[in-house]
mmCIF file with all atom_site columns, C-alpha atoms in Angstrom:
data_model
loop_
_atom_site.group_PDB
_atom_site.id
_atom_site.type_symbol
_atom_site.label_atom_id
_atom_site.label_alt_id
_atom_site.label_comp_id
_atom_site.label_asym_id
_atom_site.label_entity_id
_atom_site.label_seq_id
_atom_site.pdbx_PDB_ins_code
_atom_site.Cartn_x
_atom_site.Cartn_y
_atom_site.Cartn_z
_atom_site.occupancy
_atom_site.B_iso_or_equiv
_atom_site.pdbx_formal_charge
_atom_site.auth_seq_id
_atom_site.auth_comp_id
_atom_site.auth_asym_id
_atom_site.auth_atom_id
_atom_site.pdbx_PDB_model_num
ATOM 1   C CA . PHE A 1 1   ? -58.820 -24.123 46.013 1.00 61.00 ? 26  PHE A CA 1
ATOM 2   C CA . ILE A 1 2   ? -62.326 -24.230 46.955 1.00 63.00 ? 27  ILE A CA 1
ATOM 3   C CA . GLU A 1 3   ? -61.795 -25.438 50.633 1.00 65.00 ? 28  GLU A CA 1
ATOM 4   C CA . ARG A 1 4   ? -59.129 -22.353 51.364 1.00 68.00 ? 29  ARG A CA 1
ATOM 5   C CA . HIS A 1 5   ? -62.132 -19.893 50.802 1.00 74.00 ? 30  HIS A CA 1
ATOM 6   C CA . ALA A 1 6   ? -64.950 -20.186 53.251 1.00 77.00 ? 31  ALA A CA 1
ATOM 7   C CA . PHE A 1 7   ? -67.613 -18.444 51.055 1.00 80.00 ? 32  PHE A CA 1
ATOM 8   C CA . LEU A 1 8   ? -66.993 -20.490 48.066 1.00 79.00 ? 33  LEU A CA 1
ATOM 9   C CA . HIS A 1 9   ? -66.936 -23.412 49.892 1.00 76.00 ? 34  HIS A CA 1
ATOM 10  C CA . ARG A 1 10  ? -69.852 -22.993 51.999 1.00 80.00 ? 35  ARG A CA 1
ATOM 11  C CA . THR A 1 11  ? -71.913 -21.714 48.658 1.00 83.00 ? 36  THR A CA 1
ATOM 12  C CA . SER A 1 12  ? -70.509 -24.531 46.587 1.00 79.00 ? 37  SER A CA 1
ATOM 13  C CA . LEU A 1 13  ? -71.712 -27.234 49.239 1.00 77.00 ? 38  LEU A CA 1
ATOM 14  C CA . ALA A 1 14  ? -74.983 -25.626 49.595 1.00 81.00 ? 39  ALA A CA 1
ATOM 15  C CA . LEU A 1 15  ? -75.552 -25.814 46.109 1.00 82.00 ? 40  LEU A CA 1
ATOM 16  C CA . TRP A 1 16  ? -74.257 -29.252 45.388 1.00 76.00 ? 41  TRP A CA 1
ATOM 17  C CA . LYS A 1 17  ? -76.916 -31.198 47.769 1.00 79.00 ? 42  LYS A CA 1
ATOM 18  C CA . HIS A 1 18  ? -79.539 -29.772 45.589 1.00 84.00 ? 43  HIS A CA 1
ATOM 19  C CA . PHE A 1 19  ? -78.088 -31.400 42.340 1.00 82.00 ? 44  PHE A CA 1
ATOM 20  C CA . PRO A 1 20  ? -79.999 -34.427 40.994 1.00 84.00 ? 45  PRO A CA 1
ATOM 21  C CA . PRO A 1 21  ? -77.595 -37.336 41.898 1.00 78.00 ? 46  PRO A CA 1
ATOM 22  C CA . ARG A 1 22  ? -76.358 -38.416 38.254 1.00 78.00 ? 47  ARG A CA 1
ATOM 23  C CA . LEU A 1 23  ? -75.663 -34.520 37.759 1.00 80.00 ? 48  LEU A CA 1
ATOM 24  C CA . ALA A 1 24  ? -73.431 -34.495 41.010 1.00 76.00 ? 49  ALA A CA 1
ATOM 25  C CA . GLY A 1 25  ? -71.843 -37.754 40.049 1.00 73.00 ? 50  GLY A CA 1
ATOM 26  C CA . PHE A 1 26  ? -70.990 -36.563 36.631 1.00 75.00 ? 51  PHE A CA 1
ATOM 27  C CA . LEU A 1 27  ? -69.480 -33.413 37.667 1.00 73.00 ? 52  LEU A CA 1
ATOM 28  C CA . ARG A 1 28  ? -67.414 -35.149 40.480 1.00 67.00 ? 53  ARG A CA 1
ATOM 29  C CA . LYS A 1 29  ? -66.098 -37.496 37.710 1.00 67.00 ? 54  LYS A CA 1
ATOM 30  C CA . LEU A 1 30  ? -65.058 -34.330 35.863 1.00 68.00 ? 55  LEU A CA 1
ATOM 31  C CA . LEU A 1 31  ? -63.488 -32.614 38.617 1.00 65.00 ? 56  LEU A CA 1
ATOM 32  C CA . THR A 1 32  ? -61.871 -35.685 40.520 1.00 59.00 ? 57  THR A CA 1
ATOM 33  C CA . THR A 1 33  ? -59.584 -38.665 39.754 1.00 54.00 ? 58  THR A CA 1
ATOM 34  C CA . ARG A 1 34  ? -61.238 -42.040 38.816 1.00 66.00 ? 59  ARG A CA 1
ATOM 35  C CA . TRP A 1 35  ? -60.439 -43.071 42.371 1.00 71.00 ? 60  TRP A CA 1
ATOM 36  C CA . ALA A 1 36  ? -61.008 -40.983 45.319 1.00 76.00 ? 61  ALA A CA 1
ATOM 37  C CA . VAL A 1 37  ? -58.698 -42.141 48.700 1.00 85.00 ? 62  VAL A CA 1
ATOM 38  C CA . GLY A 1 38  ? -60.231 -41.315 51.971 1.00 88.00 ? 63  GLY A CA 1
ATOM 39  C CA . ALA A 1 39  ? -59.205 -41.607 55.373 1.00 94.00 ? 64  ALA A CA 1
ATOM 40  C CA . VAL A 1 40  ? -61.918 -42.523 57.959 1.00 96.00 ? 65  VAL A CA 1
ATOM 41  C CA . ALA A 1 41  ? -61.716 -42.150 61.778 1.00 97.00 ? 66  ALA A CA 1
ATOM 42  C CA . VAL A 1 42  ? -63.481 -44.654 64.067 1.00 97.00 ? 67  VAL A CA 1
ATOM 43  C CA . ILE A 1 43  ? -63.848 -43.116 67.677 1.00 97.00 ? 68  ILE A CA 1
ATOM 44  C CA . ILE A 1 44  ? -65.674 -45.544 69.968 1.00 97.00 ? 69  ILE A CA 1
ATOM 45  C CA . ASP A 1 45  ? -65.513 -45.163 73.793 1.00 97.00 ? 70  ASP A CA 1
ATOM 46  C CA . GLY A 1 46  ? -65.653 -49.045 74.979 1.00 94.00 ? 71  GLY A CA 1
ATOM 47  C CA . GLU A 1 47  ? -65.524 -47.745 78.486 1.00 95.00 ? 72  GLU A CA 1
ATOM 48  C CA . VAL A 1 48  ? -68.767 -46.454 78.770 1.00 95.00 ? 73  VAL A CA 1
ATOM 49  C CA . ASN A 1 49  ? -71.946 -48.880 78.629 1.00 94.00 ? 74  ASN A CA 1
ATOM 50  C CA . PRO A 1 50  ? -73.346 -49.012 75.925 1.00 94.00 ? 75  PRO A CA 1
ATOM 51  C CA . PRO A 1 51  ? -70.532 -48.308 73.821 1.00 96.00 ? 76  PRO A CA 1
ATOM 52  C CA . GLU A 1 52  ? -70.607 -44.483 72.410 1.00 96.00 ? 77  GLU A CA 1
ATOM 53  C CA . VAL A 1 53  ? -69.167 -43.806 68.659 1.00 97.00 ? 78  VAL A CA 1
ATOM 54  C CA . LEU A 1 54  ? -68.445 -40.210 67.422 1.00 98.00 ? 79  LEU A CA 1
ATOM 55  C CA . LEU A 1 55  ? -70.336 -39.407 64.434 1.00 97.00 ? 80  LEU A CA 1
ATOM 56  C CA . VAL A 1 56  ? -70.886 -35.884 62.230 1.00 97.00 ? 81  VAL A CA 1
ATOM 57  C CA . GLN A 1 57  ? -73.763 -34.682 60.478 1.00 95.00 ? 82  GLN A CA 1
ATOM 58  C CA . HIS A 1 58  ? -72.367 -33.937 57.001 1.00 92.00 ? 83  HIS A CA 1
ATOM 59  C CA . SER A 1 59  ? -74.075 -30.381 55.119 1.00 90.00 ? 84  SER A CA 1
ATOM 60  C CA . TYR A 1 60  ? -73.610 -31.281 51.596 1.00 83.00 ? 85  TYR A CA 1
ATOM 61  C CA . ARG A 1 61  ? -75.494 -34.986 51.997 1.00 83.00 ? 86  ARG A CA 1
ATOM 62  C CA . THR A 1 62  ? -79.317 -34.973 51.804 1.00 81.00 ? 87  THR A CA 1
ATOM 63  C CA . LYS A 1 63  ? -79.063 -39.024 52.364 1.00 85.00 ? 88  LYS A CA 1
ATOM 64  C CA . GLY A 1 64  ? -76.663 -40.500 54.396 1.00 84.00 ? 89  GLY A CA 1
ATOM 65  C CA . ALA A 1 65  ? -75.809 -37.410 56.110 1.00 90.00 ? 90  ALA A CA 1
ATOM 66  C CA . TRP A 1 66  ? -74.740 -38.726 59.209 1.00 95.00 ? 91  TRP A CA 1
ATOM 67  C CA . GLY A 1 67  ? -71.272 -40.716 59.308 1.00 94.00 ? 92  GLY A CA 1
ATOM 68  C CA . LEU A 1 68  ? -67.740 -41.178 60.819 1.00 96.00 ? 93  LEU A CA 1
ATOM 69  C CA . PRO A 1 69  ? -65.275 -38.085 60.508 1.00 96.00 ? 94  PRO A CA 1
ATOM 70  C CA . GLY A 1 70  ? -62.902 -38.273 58.021 1.00 93.00 ? 95  GLY A CA 1
ATOM 71  C CA . GLY A 1 71  ? -61.991 -37.183 54.327 1.00 87.00 ? 96  GLY A CA 1
ATOM 72  C CA . SER A 1 72  ? -60.478 -37.694 51.023 1.00 83.00 ? 97  SER A CA 1
ATOM 73  C CA . LEU A 1 73  ? -56.304 -37.161 50.480 1.00 80.00 ? 98  LEU A CA 1
ATOM 74  C CA . GLU A 1 74  ? -55.643 -34.408 48.862 1.00 65.00 ? 99  GLU A CA 1
ATOM 75  C CA . SER A 1 75  ? -53.455 -35.117 45.533 1.00 54.00 ? 100 SER A CA 1
ATOM 76  C CA . GLY A 1 76  ? -52.146 -31.810 44.902 1.00 51.00 ? 101 GLY A CA 1
ATOM 77  C CA . LEU A 1 77  ? -51.748 -30.118 41.327 1.00 45.00 ? 102 LEU A CA 1
ATOM 78  C CA . ARG A 1 78  ? -48.458 -31.313 40.531 1.00 52.00 ? 103 ARG A CA 1
ATOM 79  C CA . ASN A 1 79  ? -47.618 -33.605 37.575 1.00 51.00 ? 104 ASN A CA 1
ATOM 80  C CA . PRO A 1 80  ? -47.544 -37.315 38.466 1.00 50.00 ? 105 PRO A CA 1
ATOM 81  C CA . LEU A 1 81  ? -45.273 -37.962 35.547 1.00 53.00 ? 106 LEU A CA 1
ATOM 82  C CA . LYS A 1 82  ? -42.288 -35.714 36.491 1.00 57.00 ? 107 LYS A CA 1
ATOM 83  C CA . PRO A 1 83  ? -40.355 -35.953 39.859 1.00 60.00 ? 108 PRO A CA 1
ATOM 84  C CA . SER A 1 84  ? -41.285 -33.937 42.971 1.00 57.00 ? 109 SER A CA 1
ATOM 85  C CA . LYS A 1 85  ? -38.724 -31.847 45.075 1.00 61.00 ? 110 LYS A CA 1
ATOM 86  C CA . GLU A 1 86  ? -41.071 -32.488 48.113 1.00 61.00 ? 111 GLU A CA 1
ATOM 87  C CA . GLU A 1 87  ? -40.213 -35.089 50.509 1.00 58.00 ? 112 GLU A CA 1
ATOM 88  C CA . SER A 1 88  ? -42.658 -37.697 50.519 1.00 57.00 ? 113 SER A CA 1
ATOM 89  C CA . ARG A 1 89  ? -44.391 -39.008 53.781 1.00 66.00 ? 114 ARG A CA 1
ATOM 90  C CA . ASP A 1 90  ? -44.477 -42.191 54.841 1.00 66.00 ? 115 ASP A CA 1
ATOM 91  C CA . ASP A 1 91  ? -47.675 -41.804 56.806 1.00 82.00 ? 116 ASP A CA 1
ATOM 92  C CA . ILE A 1 92  ? -49.702 -39.784 54.376 1.00 88.00 ? 117 ILE A CA 1
ATOM 93  C CA . ILE A 1 93  ? -52.920 -41.604 54.792 1.00 92.00 ? 118 ILE A CA 1
ATOM 94  C CA . GLU A 1 94  ? -52.637 -41.150 58.828 1.00 94.00 ? 119 GLU A CA 1
ATOM 95  C CA . PHE A 1 95  ? -51.412 -37.447 58.376 1.00 92.00 ? 120 PHE A CA 1
ATOM 96  C CA . SER A 1 96  ? -54.416 -36.539 56.295 1.00 92.00 ? 121 SER A CA 1
ATOM 97  C CA . LEU A 1 97  ? -56.708 -38.309 58.759 1.00 95.00 ? 122 LEU A CA 1
ATOM 98  C CA . ARG A 1 98  ? -55.352 -36.026 61.521 1.00 96.00 ? 123 ARG A CA 1
ATOM 99  C CA . ARG A 1 99  ? -55.686 -32.691 59.398 1.00 93.00 ? 124 ARG A CA 1
ATOM 100 C CA . GLU A 1 100 ? -59.179 -33.510 58.199 1.00 94.00 ? 125 GLU A CA 1
ATOM 101 C CA . VAL A 1 101 ? -60.619 -34.456 61.906 1.00 96.00 ? 126 VAL A CA 1
ATOM 102 C CA . PHE A 1 102 ? -58.671 -31.399 63.237 1.00 96.00 ? 127 PHE A CA 1
ATOM 103 C CA . GLU A 1 103 ? -59.631 -28.891 60.379 1.00 93.00 ? 128 GLU A CA 1
ATOM 104 C CA . GLU A 1 104 ? -63.340 -30.237 60.773 1.00 94.00 ? 129 GLU A CA 1
ATOM 105 C CA . LEU A 1 105 ? -63.661 -30.780 64.168 1.00 96.00 ? 130 LEU A CA 1
ATOM 106 C CA . GLY A 1 106 ? -61.118 -28.855 66.094 1.00 94.00 ? 131 GLY A CA 1
ATOM 107 C CA . ILE A 1 107 ? -60.353 -32.310 67.975 1.00 95.00 ? 132 ILE A CA 1
ATOM 108 C CA . GLU A 1 108 ? -56.750 -34.099 67.829 1.00 97.00 ? 133 GLU A CA 1
ATOM 109 C CA . ILE A 1 109 ? -56.776 -37.513 67.481 1.00 98.00 ? 134 ILE A CA 1
ATOM 110 C CA . GLU A 1 110 ? -54.082 -40.328 68.524 1.00 97.00 ? 135 GLU A CA 1
ATOM 111 C CA . ILE A 1 111 ? -54.255 -43.339 65.888 1.00 97.00 ? 136 ILE A CA 1
ATOM 112 C CA . VAL A 1 112 ? -54.505 -46.762 67.262 1.00 97.00 ? 137 VAL A CA 1
ATOM 113 C CA . ARG A 1 113 ? -54.375 -49.234 63.951 1.00 96.00 ? 138 ARG A CA 1
ATOM 114 C CA . LEU A 1 114 ? -55.768 -49.659 60.562 1.00 95.00 ? 139 LEU A CA 1
ATOM 115 C CA . THR A 1 115 ? -58.938 -51.330 60.955 1.00 94.00 ? 140 THR A CA 1
ATOM 116 C CA . LYS A 1 116 ? -60.383 -51.908 57.135 1.00 93.00 ? 141 LYS A CA 1
ATOM 117 C CA . ILE A 1 117 ? -59.458 -51.126 53.967 1.00 93.00 ? 142 ILE A CA 1
ATOM 118 C CA . ASP A 1 118 ? -62.702 -50.883 51.927 1.00 90.00 ? 143 ASP A CA 1
ATOM 119 C CA . ALA A 1 119 ? -62.919 -50.770 47.971 1.00 86.00 ? 144 ALA A CA 1
ATOM 120 C CA . VAL A 1 120 ? -66.295 -49.206 47.298 1.00 77.00 ? 145 VAL A CA 1
ATOM 121 C CA . PRO A 1 121 ? -67.645 -49.050 43.400 1.00 71.00 ? 146 PRO A CA 1
ATOM 122 C CA . TYR A 1 122 ? -70.576 -47.034 44.287 1.00 67.00 ? 147 TYR A CA 1
ATOM 123 C CA . VAL A 1 123 ? -71.692 -45.004 46.761 1.00 69.00 ? 148 VAL A CA 1
ATOM 124 C CA . PRO A 1 124 ? -75.604 -44.300 46.566 1.00 68.00 ? 149 PRO A CA 1
ATOM 125 C CA . GLU A 1 125 ? -75.186 -40.769 48.463 1.00 68.00 ? 150 GLU A CA 1
ATOM 126 C CA . GLU A 1 126 ? -72.490 -39.558 46.540 1.00 66.00 ? 151 GLU A CA 1
ATOM 127 C CA . PRO A 1 127 ? -72.074 -41.412 42.924 1.00 59.00 ? 152 PRO A CA 1
ATOM 128 C CA . GLY A 1 128 ? -68.718 -40.576 41.121 1.00 62.00 ? 153 GLY A CA 1
ATOM 129 C CA . PRO A 1 129 ? -65.359 -42.263 41.260 1.00 64.00 ? 154 PRO A CA 1
ATOM 130 C CA . TYR A 1 130 ? -64.792 -45.333 42.922 1.00 76.00 ? 155 TYR A CA 1
ATOM 131 C CA . ARG A 1 131 ? -63.748 -44.869 46.239 1.00 79.00 ? 156 ARG A CA 1
ATOM 132 C CA . LEU A 1 132 ? -60.995 -46.396 48.697 1.00 87.00 ? 157 LEU A CA 1
ATOM 133 C CA . ASP A 1 133 ? -61.229 -45.744 52.231 1.00 90.00 ? 158 ASP A CA 1
ATOM 134 C CA . PHE A 1 134 ? -58.896 -46.393 54.912 1.00 94.00 ? 159 PHE A CA 1
ATOM 135 C CA . TYR A 1 135 ? -60.720 -46.569 58.432 1.00 96.00 ? 160 TYR A CA 1
ATOM 136 C CA . TYR A 1 136 ? -58.515 -46.405 61.436 1.00 97.00 ? 161 TYR A CA 1
ATOM 137 C CA . ARG A 1 137 ? -59.750 -46.819 64.931 1.00 97.00 ? 162 ARG A CA 1
ATOM 138 C CA . CYS A 1 138 ? -58.908 -43.702 66.724 1.00 98.00 ? 163 CYS A CA 1
ATOM 139 C CA . LEU A 1 139 ? -58.768 -41.894 70.314 1.00 98.00 ? 164 LEU A CA 1
ATOM 140 C CA . PRO A 1 140 ? -59.385 -38.123 71.055 1.00 98.00 ? 165 PRO A CA 1
ATOM 141 C CA . LYS A 1 141 ? -56.048 -37.207 72.575 1.00 97.00 ? 166 LYS A CA 1
ATOM 142 C CA . GLN A 1 142 ? -57.775 -35.341 75.166 1.00 95.00 ? 167 GLN A CA 1
ATOM 143 C CA . GLY A 1 143 ? -59.485 -38.150 76.157 1.00 97.00 ? 168 GLY A CA 1
ATOM 144 C CA . PHE A 1 144 ? -63.258 -39.000 76.398 1.00 97.00 ? 169 PHE A CA 1
ATOM 145 C CA . GLY A 1 145 ? -64.155 -36.960 79.301 1.00 96.00 ? 170 GLY A CA 1
ATOM 146 C CA . SER A 1 146 ? -62.769 -33.655 77.862 1.00 97.00 ? 171 SER A CA 1
ATOM 147 C CA . LEU A 1 147 ? -64.134 -34.852 74.554 1.00 97.00 ? 172 LEU A CA 1
ATOM 148 C CA . ARG A 1 148 ? -67.685 -35.066 76.028 1.00 96.00 ? 173 ARG A CA 1
ATOM 149 C CA . ALA A 1 149 ? -67.456 -32.005 78.238 1.00 96.00 ? 174 ALA A CA 1
ATOM 150 C CA . GLY A 1 150 ? -66.524 -30.115 75.046 1.00 96.00 ? 175 GLY A CA 1
ATOM 151 C CA . LEU A 1 151 ? -69.116 -31.089 73.294 1.00 96.00 ? 176 LEU A CA 1
ATOM 152 C CA . SER A 1 152 ? -72.025 -30.269 76.279 1.00 96.00 ? 177 SER A CA 1
ATOM 153 C CA . SER A 1 153 ? -70.479 -26.885 76.774 1.00 96.00 ? 178 SER A CA 1
ATOM 154 C CA . GLY A 1 154 ? -70.291 -26.453 72.970 1.00 94.00 ? 179 GLY A CA 1
ATOM 155 C CA . SER A 1 155 ? -66.537 -25.641 72.917 1.00 95.00 ? 180 SER A CA 1
ATOM 156 C CA . ILE A 1 156 ? -66.136 -28.093 70.764 1.00 95.00 ? 181 ILE A CA 1
ATOM 157 C CA . LYS A 1 157 ? -68.306 -27.726 67.495 1.00 95.00 ? 182 LYS A CA 1
ATOM 158 C CA . PRO A 1 158 ? -67.708 -27.860 63.791 1.00 95.00 ? 183 PRO A CA 1
ATOM 159 C CA . ARG A 1 159 ? -64.914 -25.955 62.294 1.00 94.00 ? 184 ARG A CA 1
ATOM 160 C CA . SER A 1 160 ? -65.992 -26.346 58.634 1.00 92.00 ? 185 SER A CA 1
ATOM 161 C CA . PRO A 1 161 ? -69.127 -25.714 56.497 1.00 92.00 ? 186 PRO A CA 1
ATOM 162 C CA . GLU A 1 162 ? -69.176 -29.621 55.768 1.00 91.00 ? 187 GLU A CA 1
ATOM 163 C CA . VAL A 1 163 ? -69.979 -30.596 59.275 1.00 94.00 ? 188 VAL A CA 1
ATOM 164 C CA . ARG A 1 164 ? -73.319 -29.251 60.893 1.00 94.00 ? 189 ARG A CA 1
ATOM 165 C CA . GLN A 1 165 ? -73.086 -31.189 64.427 1.00 96.00 ? 190 GLN A CA 1
ATOM 166 C CA . ILE A 1 166 ? -70.856 -33.849 66.550 1.00 97.00 ? 191 ILE A CA 1
ATOM 167 C CA . VAL A 1 167 ? -71.940 -35.888 68.513 1.00 97.00 ? 192 VAL A CA 1
ATOM 168 C CA . LEU A 1 168 ? -71.424 -39.148 70.770 1.00 97.00 ? 193 LEU A CA 1
ATOM 169 C CA . VAL A 1 169 ? -74.082 -41.710 70.067 1.00 96.00 ? 194 VAL A CA 1
ATOM 170 C CA . PRO A 1 170 ? -74.726 -44.649 71.869 1.00 96.00 ? 195 PRO A CA 1
ATOM 171 C CA . VAL A 1 171 ? -74.343 -47.719 69.485 1.00 94.00 ? 196 VAL A CA 1
ATOM 172 C CA . SER A 1 172 ? -77.804 -49.122 70.744 1.00 93.00 ? 197 SER A CA 1
ATOM 173 C CA . ARG A 1 173 ? -79.108 -45.862 68.910 1.00 95.00 ? 198 ARG A CA 1
ATOM 174 C CA . LEU A 1 174 ? -77.213 -46.108 65.628 1.00 94.00 ? 199 LEU A CA 1
ATOM 175 C CA . LYS A 1 175 ? -80.176 -47.012 63.668 1.00 93.00 ? 200 LYS A CA 1
ATOM 176 C CA . GLU A 1 176 ? -81.807 -44.000 64.347 1.00 95.00 ? 201 GLU A CA 1
ATOM 177 C CA . TYR A 1 177 ? -79.493 -42.114 62.338 1.00 95.00 ? 202 TYR A CA 1
ATOM 178 C CA . ASP A 1 178 ? -79.569 -41.696 58.546 1.00 92.00 ? 203 ASP A CA 1
ATOM 179 C CA . LEU A 1 179 ? -75.918 -43.373 58.067 1.00 93.00 ? 204 LEU A CA 1
ATOM 180 C CA . TYR A 1 180 ? -73.753 -42.950 55.374 1.00 88.00 ? 205 TYR A CA 1
ATOM 181 C CA . SER A 1 181 ? -73.892 -46.268 53.670 1.00 84.00 ? 206 SER A CA 1
ATOM 182 C CA . SER A 1 182 ? -70.203 -47.001 53.602 1.00 85.00 ? 207 SER A CA 1
ATOM 183 C CA . ASP A 1 183 ? -69.739 -46.535 57.485 1.00 89.00 ? 208 ASP A CA 1
ATOM 184 C CA . ALA A 1 184 ? -72.608 -48.339 58.416 1.00 91.00 ? 209 ALA A CA 1
ATOM 185 C CA . ARG A 1 185 ? -71.142 -51.168 56.675 1.00 88.00 ? 210 ARG A CA 1
ATOM 186 C CA . ILE A 1 186 ? -68.137 -50.477 58.970 1.00 90.00 ? 211 ILE A CA 1
ATOM 187 C CA . LEU A 1 187 ? -69.919 -50.217 62.201 1.00 92.00 ? 212 LEU A CA 1
ATOM 188 C CA . PHE A 1 188 ? -73.093 -52.652 61.941 1.00 90.00 ? 213 PHE A CA 1
ATOM 189 C CA . PRO A 1 189 ? -70.605 -55.584 61.987 1.00 87.00 ? 214 PRO A CA 1
ATOM 190 C CA . LEU A 1 190 ? -68.800 -54.541 65.018 1.00 83.00 ? 215 LEU A CA 1
ATOM 191 C CA . PHE A 1 191 ? -71.885 -54.365 67.503 1.00 78.00 ? 216 PHE A CA 1
ATOM 192 C CA . THR A 1 192 ? -73.839 -57.037 66.302 1.00 69.00 ? 217 THR A CA 1
#
């Protein structure tokens, strides 16, 4: 509901980042399920030297603000004990990832393969329910040349109040960014 109303979404994100971590964790636990399921895009241009990874700066985190694009799956408000009349999608996680990246960044992606499934019992930056994140290696549909040009010209920019900036970062400079701990655990082993 909140994400569909821009003013309410922006306001709640602005307030959320000022909550003490324990309060934020408590509220998140009340407002969400015990497990949050997420889909994350690992977009790496390996054709340049050094390789570059697409990072976003999240507006709602004071710590670990930089990370990979993606989001949580929307479970809907249906009763899980009653059969649904809606047809279930076989690719619900991939569909959610494509939707989240397009909604937040305006970038269409091609999913190449599932890279890792990461069960995270605790995330210091976002205490709350356990997370089960599906990391997918992805490519921008328009290609890295067009992505770079769009980022440089400003035609590709954040489309959601959740994201402040979008950048392609050389992997040699990743340590300069305050990376979200879960994403750092995925990225650093790829390049060391």
